[in-house]
Tab-separated table of C-alpha atoms and ligand atoms in Angstrom:
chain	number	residue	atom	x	y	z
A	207	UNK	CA	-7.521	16.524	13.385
A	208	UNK	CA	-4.315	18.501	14.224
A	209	UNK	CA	-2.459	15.200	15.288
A	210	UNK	CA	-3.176	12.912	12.701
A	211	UNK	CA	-2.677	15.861	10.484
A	212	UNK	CA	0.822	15.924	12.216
A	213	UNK	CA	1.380	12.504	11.736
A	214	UNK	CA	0.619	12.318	7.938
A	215	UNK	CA	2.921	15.209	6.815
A	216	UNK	CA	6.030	13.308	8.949
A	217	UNK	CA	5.263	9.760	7.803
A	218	UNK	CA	4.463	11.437	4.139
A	219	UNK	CA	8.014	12.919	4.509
A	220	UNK	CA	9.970	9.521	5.598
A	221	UNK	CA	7.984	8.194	2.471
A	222	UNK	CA	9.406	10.942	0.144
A	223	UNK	CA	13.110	10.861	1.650
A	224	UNK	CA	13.191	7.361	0.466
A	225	UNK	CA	12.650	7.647	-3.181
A	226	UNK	CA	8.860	6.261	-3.007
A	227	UNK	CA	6.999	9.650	-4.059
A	228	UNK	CA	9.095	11.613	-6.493
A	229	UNK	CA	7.643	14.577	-7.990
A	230	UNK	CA	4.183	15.443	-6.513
A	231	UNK	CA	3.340	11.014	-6.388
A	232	UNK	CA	2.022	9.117	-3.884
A	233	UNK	CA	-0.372	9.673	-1.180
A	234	UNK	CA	-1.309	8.367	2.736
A	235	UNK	CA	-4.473	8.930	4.412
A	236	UNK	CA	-6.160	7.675	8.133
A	237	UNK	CA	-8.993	7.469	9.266
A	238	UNK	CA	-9.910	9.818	12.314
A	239	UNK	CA	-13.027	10.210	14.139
A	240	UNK	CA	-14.421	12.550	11.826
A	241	UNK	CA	-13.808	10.729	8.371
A	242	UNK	CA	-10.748	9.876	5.847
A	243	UNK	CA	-7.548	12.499	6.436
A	244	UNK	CA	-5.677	12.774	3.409
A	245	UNK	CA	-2.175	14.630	1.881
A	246	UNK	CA	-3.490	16.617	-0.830
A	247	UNK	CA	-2.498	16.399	-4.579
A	248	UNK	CA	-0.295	18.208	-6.733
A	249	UNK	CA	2.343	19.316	-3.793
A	250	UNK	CA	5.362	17.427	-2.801
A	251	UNK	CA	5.263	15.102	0.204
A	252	UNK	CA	8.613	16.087	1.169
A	253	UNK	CA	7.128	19.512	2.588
A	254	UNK	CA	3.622	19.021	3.928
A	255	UNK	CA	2.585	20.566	7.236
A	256	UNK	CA	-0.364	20.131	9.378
A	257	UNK	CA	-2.602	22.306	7.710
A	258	UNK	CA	-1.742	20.473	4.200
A	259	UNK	CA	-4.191	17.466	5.070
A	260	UNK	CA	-8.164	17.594	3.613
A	261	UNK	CA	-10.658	16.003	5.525
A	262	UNK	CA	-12.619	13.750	2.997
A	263	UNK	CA	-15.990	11.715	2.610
A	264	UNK	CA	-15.390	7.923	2.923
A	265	UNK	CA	-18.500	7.542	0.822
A	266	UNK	CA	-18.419	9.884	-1.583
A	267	UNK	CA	-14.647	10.833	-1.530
A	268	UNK	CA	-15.476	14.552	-1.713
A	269	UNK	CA	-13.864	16.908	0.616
A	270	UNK	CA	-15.831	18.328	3.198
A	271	UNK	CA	-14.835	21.963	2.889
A	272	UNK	CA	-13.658	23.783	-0.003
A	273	UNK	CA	-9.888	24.487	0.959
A	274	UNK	CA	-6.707	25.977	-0.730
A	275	UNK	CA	-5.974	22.151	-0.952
A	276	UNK	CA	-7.820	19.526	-3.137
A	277	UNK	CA	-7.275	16.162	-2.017
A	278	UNK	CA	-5.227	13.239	-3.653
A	279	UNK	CA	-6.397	12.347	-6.928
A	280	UNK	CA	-6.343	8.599	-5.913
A	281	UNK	CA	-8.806	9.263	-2.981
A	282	UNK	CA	-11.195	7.109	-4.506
A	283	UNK	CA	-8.593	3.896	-3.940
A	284	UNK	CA	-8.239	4.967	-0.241
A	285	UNK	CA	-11.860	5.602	0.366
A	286	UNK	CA	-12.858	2.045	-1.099
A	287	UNK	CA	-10.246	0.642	1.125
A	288	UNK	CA	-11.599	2.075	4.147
A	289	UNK	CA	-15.319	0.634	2.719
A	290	UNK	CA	-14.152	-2.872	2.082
A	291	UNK	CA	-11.363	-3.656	4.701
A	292	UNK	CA	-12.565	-1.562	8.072
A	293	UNK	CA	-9.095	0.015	7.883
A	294	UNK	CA	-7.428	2.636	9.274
A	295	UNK	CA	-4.692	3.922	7.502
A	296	UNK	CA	-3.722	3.748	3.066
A	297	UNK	CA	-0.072	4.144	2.174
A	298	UNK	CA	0.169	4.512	-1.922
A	299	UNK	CA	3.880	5.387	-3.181
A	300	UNK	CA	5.542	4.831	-6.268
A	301	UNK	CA	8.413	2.900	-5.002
A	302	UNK	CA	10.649	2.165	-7.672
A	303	UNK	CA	11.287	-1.609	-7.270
A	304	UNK	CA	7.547	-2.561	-6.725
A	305	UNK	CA	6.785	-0.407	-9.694
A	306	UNK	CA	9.024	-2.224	-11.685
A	307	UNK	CA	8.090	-5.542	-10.193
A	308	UNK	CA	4.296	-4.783	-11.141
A	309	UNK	CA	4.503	-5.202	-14.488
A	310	UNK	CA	5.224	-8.648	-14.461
A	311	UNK	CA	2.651	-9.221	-12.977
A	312	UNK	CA	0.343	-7.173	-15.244
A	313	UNK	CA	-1.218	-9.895	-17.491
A	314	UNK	CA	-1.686	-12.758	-15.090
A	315	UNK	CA	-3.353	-10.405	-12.465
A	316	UNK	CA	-1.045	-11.111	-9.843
A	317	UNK	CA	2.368	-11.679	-8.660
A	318	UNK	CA	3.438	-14.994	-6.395
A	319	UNK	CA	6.130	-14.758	-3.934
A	320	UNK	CA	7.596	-17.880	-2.186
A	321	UNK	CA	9.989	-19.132	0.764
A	322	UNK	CA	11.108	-15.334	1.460
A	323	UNK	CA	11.373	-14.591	5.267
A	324	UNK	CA	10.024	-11.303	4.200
A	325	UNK	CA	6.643	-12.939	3.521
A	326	UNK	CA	6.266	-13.425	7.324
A	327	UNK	CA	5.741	-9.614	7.511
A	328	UNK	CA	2.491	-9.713	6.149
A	329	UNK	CA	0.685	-11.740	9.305
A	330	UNK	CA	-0.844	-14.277	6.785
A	331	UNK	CA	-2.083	-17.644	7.498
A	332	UNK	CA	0.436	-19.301	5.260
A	333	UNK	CA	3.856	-17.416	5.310
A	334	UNK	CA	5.327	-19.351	2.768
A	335	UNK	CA	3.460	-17.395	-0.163
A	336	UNK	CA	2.132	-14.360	-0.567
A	337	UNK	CA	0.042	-13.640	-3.514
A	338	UNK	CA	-0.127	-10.456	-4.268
A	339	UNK	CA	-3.078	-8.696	-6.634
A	340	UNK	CA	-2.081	-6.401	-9.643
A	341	UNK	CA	-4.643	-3.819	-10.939
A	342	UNK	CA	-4.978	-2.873	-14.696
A	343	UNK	CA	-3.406	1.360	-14.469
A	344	UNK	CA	-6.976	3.135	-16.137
A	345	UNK	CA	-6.315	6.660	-16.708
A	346	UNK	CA	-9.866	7.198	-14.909
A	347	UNK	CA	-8.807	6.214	-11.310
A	348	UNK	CA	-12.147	5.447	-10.691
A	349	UNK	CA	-11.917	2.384	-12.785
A	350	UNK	CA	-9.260	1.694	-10.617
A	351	UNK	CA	-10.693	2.088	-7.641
A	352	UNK	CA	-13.642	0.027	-9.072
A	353	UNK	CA	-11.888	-3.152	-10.226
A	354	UNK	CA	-10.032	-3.061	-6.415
A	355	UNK	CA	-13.620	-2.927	-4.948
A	356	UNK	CA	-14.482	-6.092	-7.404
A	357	UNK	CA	-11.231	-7.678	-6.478
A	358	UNK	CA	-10.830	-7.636	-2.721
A	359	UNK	CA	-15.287	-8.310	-2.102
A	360	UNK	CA	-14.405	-11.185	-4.711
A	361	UNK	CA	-10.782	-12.799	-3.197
A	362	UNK	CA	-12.074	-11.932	0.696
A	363	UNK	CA	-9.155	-11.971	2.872
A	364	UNK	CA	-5.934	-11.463	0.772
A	365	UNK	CA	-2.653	-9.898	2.164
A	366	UNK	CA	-3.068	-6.218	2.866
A	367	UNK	CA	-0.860	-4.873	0.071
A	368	UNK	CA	-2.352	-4.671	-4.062
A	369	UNK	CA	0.005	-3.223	-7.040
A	370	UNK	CA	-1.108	-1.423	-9.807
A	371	UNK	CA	0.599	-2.862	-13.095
A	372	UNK	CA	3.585	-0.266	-13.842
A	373	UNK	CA	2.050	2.347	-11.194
A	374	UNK	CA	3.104	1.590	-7.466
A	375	UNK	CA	2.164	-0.338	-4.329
A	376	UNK	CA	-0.498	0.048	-1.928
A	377	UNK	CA	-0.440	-0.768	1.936
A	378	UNK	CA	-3.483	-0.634	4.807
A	379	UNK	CA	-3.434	-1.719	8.305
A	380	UNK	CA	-4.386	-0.659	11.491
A	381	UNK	CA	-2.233	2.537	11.626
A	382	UNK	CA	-0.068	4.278	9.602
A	383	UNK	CA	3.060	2.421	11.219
A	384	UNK	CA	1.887	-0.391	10.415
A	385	UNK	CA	0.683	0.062	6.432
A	386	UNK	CA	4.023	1.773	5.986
A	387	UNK	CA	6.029	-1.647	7.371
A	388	UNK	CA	3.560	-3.369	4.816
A	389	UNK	CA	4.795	-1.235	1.866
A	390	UNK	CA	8.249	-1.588	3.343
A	391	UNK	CA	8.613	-5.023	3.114
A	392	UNK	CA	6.322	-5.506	0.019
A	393	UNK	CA	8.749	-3.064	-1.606
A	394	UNK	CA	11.731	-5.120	-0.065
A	395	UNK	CA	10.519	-8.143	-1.805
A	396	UNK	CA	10.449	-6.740	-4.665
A	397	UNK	CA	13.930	-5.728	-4.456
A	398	UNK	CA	14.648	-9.345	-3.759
A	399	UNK	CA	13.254	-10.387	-6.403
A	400	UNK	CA	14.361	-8.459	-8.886
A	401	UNK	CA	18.196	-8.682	-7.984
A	402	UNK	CA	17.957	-12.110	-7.654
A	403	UNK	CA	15.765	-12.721	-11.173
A	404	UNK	CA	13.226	-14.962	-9.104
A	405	UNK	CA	10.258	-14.730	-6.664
A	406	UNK	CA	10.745	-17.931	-4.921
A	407	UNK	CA	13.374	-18.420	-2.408
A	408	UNK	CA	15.158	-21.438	-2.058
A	409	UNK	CA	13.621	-23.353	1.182
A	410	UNK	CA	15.365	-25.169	3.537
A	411	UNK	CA	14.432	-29.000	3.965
A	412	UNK	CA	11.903	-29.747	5.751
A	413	UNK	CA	14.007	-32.526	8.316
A	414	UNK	CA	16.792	-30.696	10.211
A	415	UNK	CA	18.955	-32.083	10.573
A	416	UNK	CA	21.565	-30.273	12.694
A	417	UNK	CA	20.852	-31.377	16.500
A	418	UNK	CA	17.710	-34.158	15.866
A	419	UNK	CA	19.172	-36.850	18.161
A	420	UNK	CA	21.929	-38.209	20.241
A	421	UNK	CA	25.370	-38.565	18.530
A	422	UNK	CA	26.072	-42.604	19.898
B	542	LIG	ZN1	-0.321	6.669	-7.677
């Protein structure tokens, strides 16, 4: 596992350089051919190194081997992603503006974005809104982890980003590259929003009408 290993201590680096994991926060994880990957918890993700990684249980979320390392404390979210989605990669970070952002969101259960180009960043069906889920923030994560398992079998095929209410943002995809452009732009959006005090874009009419016929 020495090159996804690799990969998760740089990309857990770019993460940390830009203000999403302060302290010890945040976590990634991928799947490789012999289970979940994962940064391990309690060190910064600024200064990880191949061997920092623990190879995990997707079921179970235990680690295979007792290491030096334990794994993330929010395995259980990542593992439950892998379950439900057929993933490959989880990006968690607590990016400041989708932290903030989530606790808007925290009563309704989920936060509506419209007419943002960003939107179109998430591959959905319908680009012009993006509905985002927002978790209750248990102190057991497992109850966390649990109502995401409830959520996502219950909504099927949302976007692939959630919030937890005044916690941070989670991203999956395919790879690593491409949850990380999820959280990117989810965290983007969130910037948007906030600076500009709304979640809805203004949206061009729908007749153009620069260049639609002949002048006479
Ligand atoms: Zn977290």
């Amino acid at each position: 596992v020495t090159g996804p290993a690799i990969e998760l201590a740089r990309r857990s680096r770019e993460c940390y350089l830009l203000g999403w994991m302060p302290g010890t926060a945040g976590n990634l994880s991928v799947r490789t051919e012999q289970d979940v990957l994962i940064t391990p918890s309690g060190v910064s993700k600024g200064d990880l190194d191949s061997t920092d990684p623990v190879l995990v249980d997707v079921q179970t979320s235990l680690p295979h081997s007792e290491g030096t390392r334990r794994p993330s404390a929010e395995t259980c979210l990542h593992t439950a992603l892998y379950r439900i989605t057929g993933c490959s990669a989880v990006v968690h970070v607590h990016s400041p503006y989708a932290t903030a952002a989530s606790a808007q969101g925290a009563n309704e259960g989920s936060l509506s974005f419209t007419g943002y180009e960003l939107i179109k960043g998430f591959g959905l069906h319908n680009p012009d809104e993006l509905v985002v889920p927002v978790l209750s923030n248990w102190t057991a994560v497992r109850r966390i982890a649990q109502d995401l398992e409830t959520r996502l079998r219950h909504d099927g095929t949302g976007p692939p980003v959630l919030l937890i209410a005044g916690h941070g943002a989670t991203a999956w995809g395919a790879n690593l590259r491409q949850a990380l452009d999820r959280v990117e732009c989810l965290e983007a959006l969130c910037q948007l929003a906030l600076l500009t005090g709304s979640r809805s874009a203004p949206v061009a009419p729908t007749v153009d009408s620069i260049g639609t016929g002949a002048q006479p």
